[in-house]
mmCIF file of C-alpha atoms in Angstrom:
data_model
loop_
_atom_site.group_PDB
_atom_site.id
_atom_site.type_symbol
_atom_site.label_atom_id
_atom_site.label_comp_id
_atom_site.label_asym_id
_atom_site.label_seq_id
_atom_site.Cartn_x
_atom_site.Cartn_y
_atom_site.Cartn_z
ATOM 1 C CA GLU T 1 -0.464 0.084 -0.302
ATOM 2 C CA ILE T 2 1.106 3.525 -1.133
ATOM 3 C CA VAL T 3 1.186 6.105 1.782
ATOM 4 C CA LEU T 4 1.543 9.730 1.206
ATOM 5 C CA THR T 5 2.940 12.199 3.420
ATOM 6 C CA GLN T 6 1.972 16.005 3.305
ATOM 7 C CA SER T 7 4.546 18.698 4.584
ATOM 8 C CA PRO T 8 4.413 20.515 6.234
ATOM 9 C CA GLY T 9 1.671 19.921 8.811
ATOM 10 C CA THR T 10 0.951 23.724 8.945
ATOM 11 C CA LEU T 11 2.205 26.633 6.850
ATOM 12 C CA SER T 12 1.242 30.087 8.427
ATOM 13 C CA LEU T 13 1.770 33.032 5.511
ATOM 14 C CA SER T 14 0.576 36.472 5.076
ATOM 15 C CA PRO T 15 -1.728 37.169 1.441
ATOM 16 C CA GLY T 16 0.129 37.762 -1.067
ATOM 17 C CA GLU T 17 3.350 35.407 -0.294
ATOM 18 C CA ARG T 18 3.771 32.074 -1.997
ATOM 19 C CA ALA T 19 2.746 28.740 -0.621
ATOM 20 C CA THR T 20 4.887 26.032 -1.539
ATOM 21 C CA LEU T 21 3.544 22.556 -0.142
ATOM 22 C CA SER T 22 4.724 19.031 -0.680
ATOM 23 C CA CYS T 23 3.357 15.387 -0.765
ATOM 24 C CA ARG T 24 5.917 12.235 -1.023
ATOM 25 C CA ALA T 25 4.802 8.690 -1.619
ATOM 26 C CA SER T 26 6.293 5.522 0.120
ATOM 27 C CA GLN T 27 6.652 4.653 -3.529
ATOM 28 C CA SER T 28 7.067 5.896 -6.938
ATOM 29 C CA ILE T 29 4.032 6.458 -8.553
ATOM 30 C CA SER T 30 2.599 7.850 -11.894
ATOM 31 C CA ASP T 31 1.387 11.402 -11.796
ATOM 32 C CA THR T 32 -1.288 10.732 -14.418
ATOM 33 C CA TYR T 33 -3.313 9.650 -10.999
ATOM 34 C CA PHE T 34 -2.174 12.070 -8.826
ATOM 35 C CA ALA T 35 -4.365 15.100 -7.627
ATOM 36 C CA TRP T 36 -4.677 18.163 -5.431
ATOM 37 C CA TYR T 37 -7.658 19.072 -3.293
ATOM 38 C CA GLN T 38 -8.547 22.279 -0.870
ATOM 39 C CA GLN T 39 -10.884 21.853 1.748
ATOM 40 C CA LYS T 40 -12.548 24.972 4.091
ATOM 41 C CA PRO T 41 -14.093 24.219 7.260
ATOM 42 C CA GLY T 42 -17.613 22.673 7.019
ATOM 43 C CA ARG T 43 -17.380 22.175 3.336
ATOM 44 C CA ALA T 44 -16.364 19.264 1.090
ATOM 45 C CA PRO T 45 -12.704 19.173 -1.040
ATOM 46 C CA ARG T 46 -12.411 20.808 -4.079
ATOM 47 C CA LEU T 47 -10.484 19.327 -6.717
ATOM 48 C CA LEU T 48 -7.579 21.582 -7.987
ATOM 49 C CA ILE T 49 -5.271 19.635 -9.976
ATOM 50 C CA TYR T 50 -5.050 16.377 -11.413
ATOM 51 C CA GLY T 51 -2.278 14.560 -13.527
ATOM 52 C CA ALA T 52 -0.294 16.287 -10.817
ATOM 53 C CA SER T 53 -0.216 19.551 -12.991
ATOM 54 C CA ASN T 54 -3.958 20.060 -14.836
ATOM 55 C CA ARG T 55 -6.118 22.696 -13.036
ATOM 56 C CA ALA T 56 -9.603 21.257 -12.757
ATOM 57 C CA THR T 57 -12.460 23.602 -14.323
ATOM 58 C CA GLY T 58 -12.528 26.821 -12.629
ATOM 59 C CA ILE T 59 -9.414 26.944 -10.651
ATOM 60 C CA PRO T 60 -7.362 30.117 -10.805
ATOM 61 C CA ASP T 61 -3.930 30.135 -12.631
ATOM 62 C CA ARG T 62 -2.174 30.501 -9.163
ATOM 63 C CA PHE T 63 -2.738 27.133 -8.558
ATOM 64 C CA SER T 64 -0.093 24.757 -10.221
ATOM 65 C CA GLY T 65 0.840 21.210 -9.722
ATOM 66 C CA SER T 66 4.440 19.445 -10.132
ATOM 67 C CA GLY T 67 6.298 16.392 -9.640
ATOM 68 C CA SER T 68 6.951 12.941 -10.524
ATOM 69 C CA GLY T 69 8.235 9.426 -9.158
ATOM 70 C CA THR T 70 7.967 10.241 -5.491
ATOM 71 C CA ASP T 71 8.076 13.918 -5.269
ATOM 72 C CA PHE T 72 4.890 15.998 -5.805
ATOM 73 C CA THR T 73 4.441 20.596 -5.213
ATOM 74 C CA LEU T 74 1.558 22.023 -4.861
ATOM 75 C CA THR T 75 1.982 26.182 -5.422
ATOM 76 C CA ILE T 76 0.020 28.438 -4.980
ATOM 77 C CA SER T 77 1.708 31.738 -6.437
ATOM 78 C CA ARG T 78 0.303 34.541 -4.389
ATOM 79 C CA LEU T 79 -2.178 33.620 -1.822
ATOM 80 C CA GLU T 80 -5.684 35.396 -1.726
ATOM 81 C CA PRO T 81 -8.080 35.518 1.832
ATOM 82 C CA GLU T 82 -9.909 32.556 0.236
ATOM 83 C CA ASP T 83 -6.680 30.051 -0.347
ATOM 84 C CA PHE T 84 -6.248 29.333 3.400
ATOM 85 C CA ALA T 85 -7.814 26.282 3.765
ATOM 86 C CA VAL T 86 -6.590 22.718 4.199
ATOM 87 C CA TYR T 87 -4.668 20.956 1.136
ATOM 88 C CA TYR T 88 -4.707 16.961 0.615
ATOM 89 C CA CYS T 89 -3.175 15.343 -2.108
ATOM 90 C CA GLN T 90 -4.815 11.934 -3.331
ATOM 91 C CA HIS T 91 -3.276 9.026 -5.834
ATOM 92 C CA HIS T 92 -4.911 5.987 -6.970
ATOM 93 C CA GLY T 93 -2.920 2.473 -7.960
ATOM 94 C CA PHE T 94 -3.341 0.504 -11.100
ATOM 95 C CA LEU T 95 -6.359 -1.035 -8.857
ATOM 96 C CA SER T 96 -8.670 1.567 -8.445
ATOM 97 C CA ARG T 97 -9.414 0.408 -5.220
ATOM 98 C CA ASP T 98 -6.388 1.211 -3.933
ATOM 99 C CA VAL T 99 -7.245 4.841 -3.665
ATOM 100 C CA THR T 100 -5.441 6.930 -0.664
ATOM 101 C CA PHE T 101 -4.887 11.017 0.442
ATOM 102 C CA GLY T 102 -2.676 12.613 2.141
ATOM 103 C CA PRO T 103 -2.893 13.757 5.597
ATOM 104 C CA GLY T 104 -3.028 17.437 4.923
ATOM 105 C CA THR T 105 -1.357 20.737 5.141
ATOM 106 C CA LYS T 106 -3.286 23.790 6.931
ATOM 107 C CA VAL T 107 -2.620 26.894 5.292
ATOM 108 C CA ASP T 108 -3.848 29.161 7.658
ATOM 109 C CA ILE T 109 -3.327 33.694 7.947
ATOM 110 C CA LYS T 110 0.087 34.089 9.764
ATOM 111 C CA GLN N 1 -23.666 21.492 -13.596
ATOM 112 C CA VAL N 2 -23.441 18.477 -11.227
ATOM 113 C CA GLN N 3 -24.879 18.752 -8.160
ATOM 114 C CA LEU N 4 -24.684 15.843 -5.905
ATOM 115 C CA GLN N 5 -27.357 15.828 -2.724
ATOM 116 C CA GLN N 6 -27.055 13.575 -0.105
ATOM 117 C CA SER N 7 -29.657 12.114 2.713
ATOM 118 C CA GLY N 8 -29.783 9.947 5.349
ATOM 119 C CA PRO N 9 -30.001 9.816 9.022
ATOM 120 C CA GLY N 10 -27.268 11.215 11.146
ATOM 121 C CA LEU N 11 -27.353 8.709 13.933
ATOM 122 C CA VAL N 12 -27.141 5.079 13.689
ATOM 123 C CA LYS N 13 -27.463 2.381 16.659
ATOM 124 C CA PRO N 14 -23.935 -0.016 17.018
ATOM 125 C CA SER N 15 -24.420 -3.109 14.838
ATOM 126 C CA GLN N 16 -26.918 -1.639 12.813
ATOM 127 C CA THR N 17 -26.519 -0.528 8.995
ATOM 128 C CA LEU N 18 -26.028 3.012 7.860
ATOM 129 C CA SER N 19 -27.638 3.672 4.720
ATOM 130 C CA LEU N 20 -27.130 7.157 2.683
ATOM 131 C CA THR N 21 -28.723 7.692 -0.547
ATOM 132 C CA CYS N 22 -26.816 10.253 -3.148
ATOM 133 C CA ALA N 23 -29.202 11.717 -6.032
ATOM 134 C CA ILE N 24 -27.639 13.065 -8.823
ATOM 135 C CA SER N 25 -28.353 15.896 -11.002
ATOM 136 C CA GLY N 26 -26.668 16.949 -14.422
ATOM 137 C CA ASP N 27 -25.421 13.760 -14.995
ATOM 138 C CA SER N 28 -26.499 9.973 -15.265
ATOM 139 C CA VAL N 29 -26.003 7.307 -12.757
ATOM 140 C CA PHE N 30 -25.205 5.167 -16.457
ATOM 141 C CA SER N 31 -22.561 7.348 -17.644
ATOM 142 C CA ASP N 32 -19.638 5.336 -19.162
ATOM 143 C CA SER N 33 -17.229 7.691 -18.258
ATOM 144 C CA ALA N 34 -17.656 8.054 -14.613
ATOM 145 C CA GLY N 35 -17.830 6.623 -11.313
ATOM 146 C CA TRP N 36 -20.293 6.743 -8.451
ATOM 147 C CA ASN N 37 -18.192 6.930 -5.357
ATOM 148 C CA TRP N 38 -18.361 7.118 -1.239
ATOM 149 C CA ILE N 39 -15.852 8.544 0.896
ATOM 150 C CA ARG N 40 -15.536 8.965 4.295
ATOM 151 C CA GLN N 41 -13.309 11.788 6.681
ATOM 152 C CA SER N 42 -12.703 11.420 10.581
ATOM 153 C CA PRO N 43 -10.369 13.077 12.468
ATOM 154 C CA SER N 44 -8.474 9.490 13.183
ATOM 155 C CA ARG N 45 -9.053 8.630 9.754
ATOM 156 C CA GLY N 46 -8.510 11.570 7.632
ATOM 157 C CA LEU N 47 -10.024 11.009 4.185
ATOM 158 C CA GLU N 48 -10.843 7.564 3.114
ATOM 159 C CA TRP N 49 -11.924 5.943 0.259
ATOM 160 C CA LEU N 50 -15.065 3.350 0.770
ATOM 161 C CA GLY N 51 -16.135 2.273 -3.021
ATOM 162 C CA ARG N 52 -17.564 2.843 -5.950
ATOM 163 C CA THR N 53 -20.617 1.957 -8.692
ATOM 164 C CA PHE N 54 -20.181 2.262 -12.336
ATOM 165 C CA TYR N 55 -21.692 1.150 -15.057
ATOM 166 C CA ARG N 56 -19.327 -0.168 -18.412
ATOM 167 C CA SER N 57 -21.859 -1.741 -20.028
ATOM 168 C CA MET N 58 -22.980 -3.759 -16.961
ATOM 169 C CA TRP N 59 -22.789 -2.987 -13.180
ATOM 170 C CA LEU N 60 -19.022 -3.205 -11.305
ATOM 171 C CA HIS N 61 -18.284 -2.429 -8.107
ATOM 172 C CA GLU N 62 -15.184 -1.715 -5.816
ATOM 173 C CA TYR N 63 -14.553 -1.292 -2.297
ATOM 174 C CA ALA N 64 -11.902 -0.861 0.347
ATOM 175 C CA VAL N 65 -10.330 -3.887 1.706
ATOM 176 C CA SER N 66 -10.772 -2.036 4.962
ATOM 177 C CA VAL N 67 -14.441 -2.255 4.757
ATOM 178 C CA LYS N 68 -15.359 -4.944 1.581
ATOM 179 C CA SER N 69 -16.745 -7.640 4.085
ATOM 180 C CA ARG N 70 -19.231 -5.128 5.444
ATOM 181 C CA ILE N 71 -20.301 -2.263 2.620
ATOM 182 C CA THR N 72 -22.962 -2.327 -0.488
ATOM 183 C CA ILE N 73 -23.146 0.910 -3.177
ATOM 184 C CA ASN N 74 -26.050 0.743 -5.279
ATOM 185 C CA PRO N 75 -27.524 2.588 -8.187
ATOM 186 C CA ASP N 76 -30.835 3.398 -8.064
ATOM 187 C CA THR N 77 -31.378 3.751 -11.967
ATOM 188 C CA SER N 78 -35.061 4.588 -11.773
ATOM 189 C CA ARG N 79 -34.172 7.629 -9.582
ATOM 190 C CA ASN N 80 -30.707 8.330 -10.781
ATOM 191 C CA GLN N 81 -29.056 8.238 -7.384
ATOM 192 C CA PHE N 82 -26.916 5.434 -5.626
ATOM 193 C CA SER N 83 -26.619 4.391 -2.083
ATOM 194 C CA LEU N 84 -24.224 2.975 0.584
ATOM 195 C CA GLN N 85 -25.315 -0.002 3.160
ATOM 196 C CA LEU N 86 -22.738 -0.196 5.889
ATOM 197 C CA ASN N 87 -23.124 -3.159 8.115
ATOM 198 C CA SER N 88 -22.426 -3.960 11.532
ATOM 199 C CA VAL N 89 -21.182 0.031 12.497
ATOM 200 C CA THR N 90 -18.995 0.305 15.717
ATOM 201 C CA PRO N 91 -18.293 4.231 16.870
ATOM 202 C CA ASP N 92 -15.160 3.801 14.595
ATOM 203 C CA ASP N 93 -17.551 4.385 11.798
ATOM 204 C CA THR N 94 -18.623 7.743 13.053
ATOM 205 C CA ALA N 95 -17.403 9.769 10.458
ATOM 206 C CA VAL N 96 -18.958 12.817 7.592
ATOM 207 C CA TYR N 97 -19.465 10.489 4.736
ATOM 208 C CA TYR N 98 -19.682 12.198 1.275
ATOM 209 C CA CYS N 99 -20.446 10.982 -2.321
ATOM 210 C CA THR N 100 -18.473 11.827 -5.286
ATOM 211 C CA ARG N 101 -18.357 11.679 -8.850
ATOM 212 C CA ASP N 102 -15.026 10.187 -10.038
ATOM 213 C CA LEU N 103 -13.618 11.008 -13.416
ATOM 214 C CA SER N 104 -10.274 8.365 -13.486
ATOM 215 C CA MET N 105 -10.141 8.537 -10.144
ATOM 216 C CA ARG N 106 -10.043 11.954 -9.459
ATOM 217 C CA PHE N 107 -13.183 13.563 -7.561
ATOM 218 C CA ASP N 108 -14.535 16.290 -9.234
ATOM 219 C CA TYR N 109 -17.700 17.286 -7.598
ATOM 220 C CA TRP N 110 -18.946 16.026 -4.285
ATOM 221 C CA GLY N 111 -22.273 16.581 -2.111
ATOM 222 C CA GLN N 112 -22.468 18.002 0.649
ATOM 223 C CA GLY N 113 -21.404 15.481 3.131
ATOM 224 C CA THR N 114 -23.837 14.065 6.262
ATOM 225 C CA LEU N 115 -22.011 14.083 10.164
ATOM 226 C CA VAL N 116 -23.393 9.953 10.666
ATOM 227 C CA THR N 117 -22.338 9.377 14.157
ATOM 228 C CA VAL N 118 -22.606 5.952 15.945
ATOM 229 C CA SER N 119 -23.985 5.602 19.215
ATOM 230 C CA SER N 120 -26.171 3.695 21.141
#
């Protein structure tokens, strides 16, 4: 079973700053099946990035994803007030039932 | 615009069956490219995928190993919805349950979430 580890656990930044979030897999994975989500309190997660680097419909271009193998990154180029939230990475393996989520990174206001 | 509307009880007694329904609008449960999933979230387990149903000339089902012996996800084709049944629940099954649509196992539309508490 592939384990996803996210770092840091919490990222304290100010609006306008750049956020860099990391997700590391316990073994090499396909970037085709890698995604990022944003979740705000009391809300369902929202798909941001799929295929490691493709923005989902309606996602602003300040969000970008990159990476391959075991290391993936979500970058928010300039934080807007609405970007303070928890971010999760997600992967699924060759078998669809092997779906895993990372534990999340909280981006909060400094 | 796809919308998923969840319904079902928020309180279930231990050893009983948790049942939730997800009504689909803006898409069809018969979609040949989508899957219809249940995911739950709790402080102890984080986000946990439970399983899905999908139609590819026939109805198929996939379940997480952790709940495979207790779970059923079924389509309701007459109502364009799908359901979750989780048997023999314990307090460890207390969580917010979400229904979601997937395209190639990326979850692009989510229901509003239902907090289900397992307690006597």
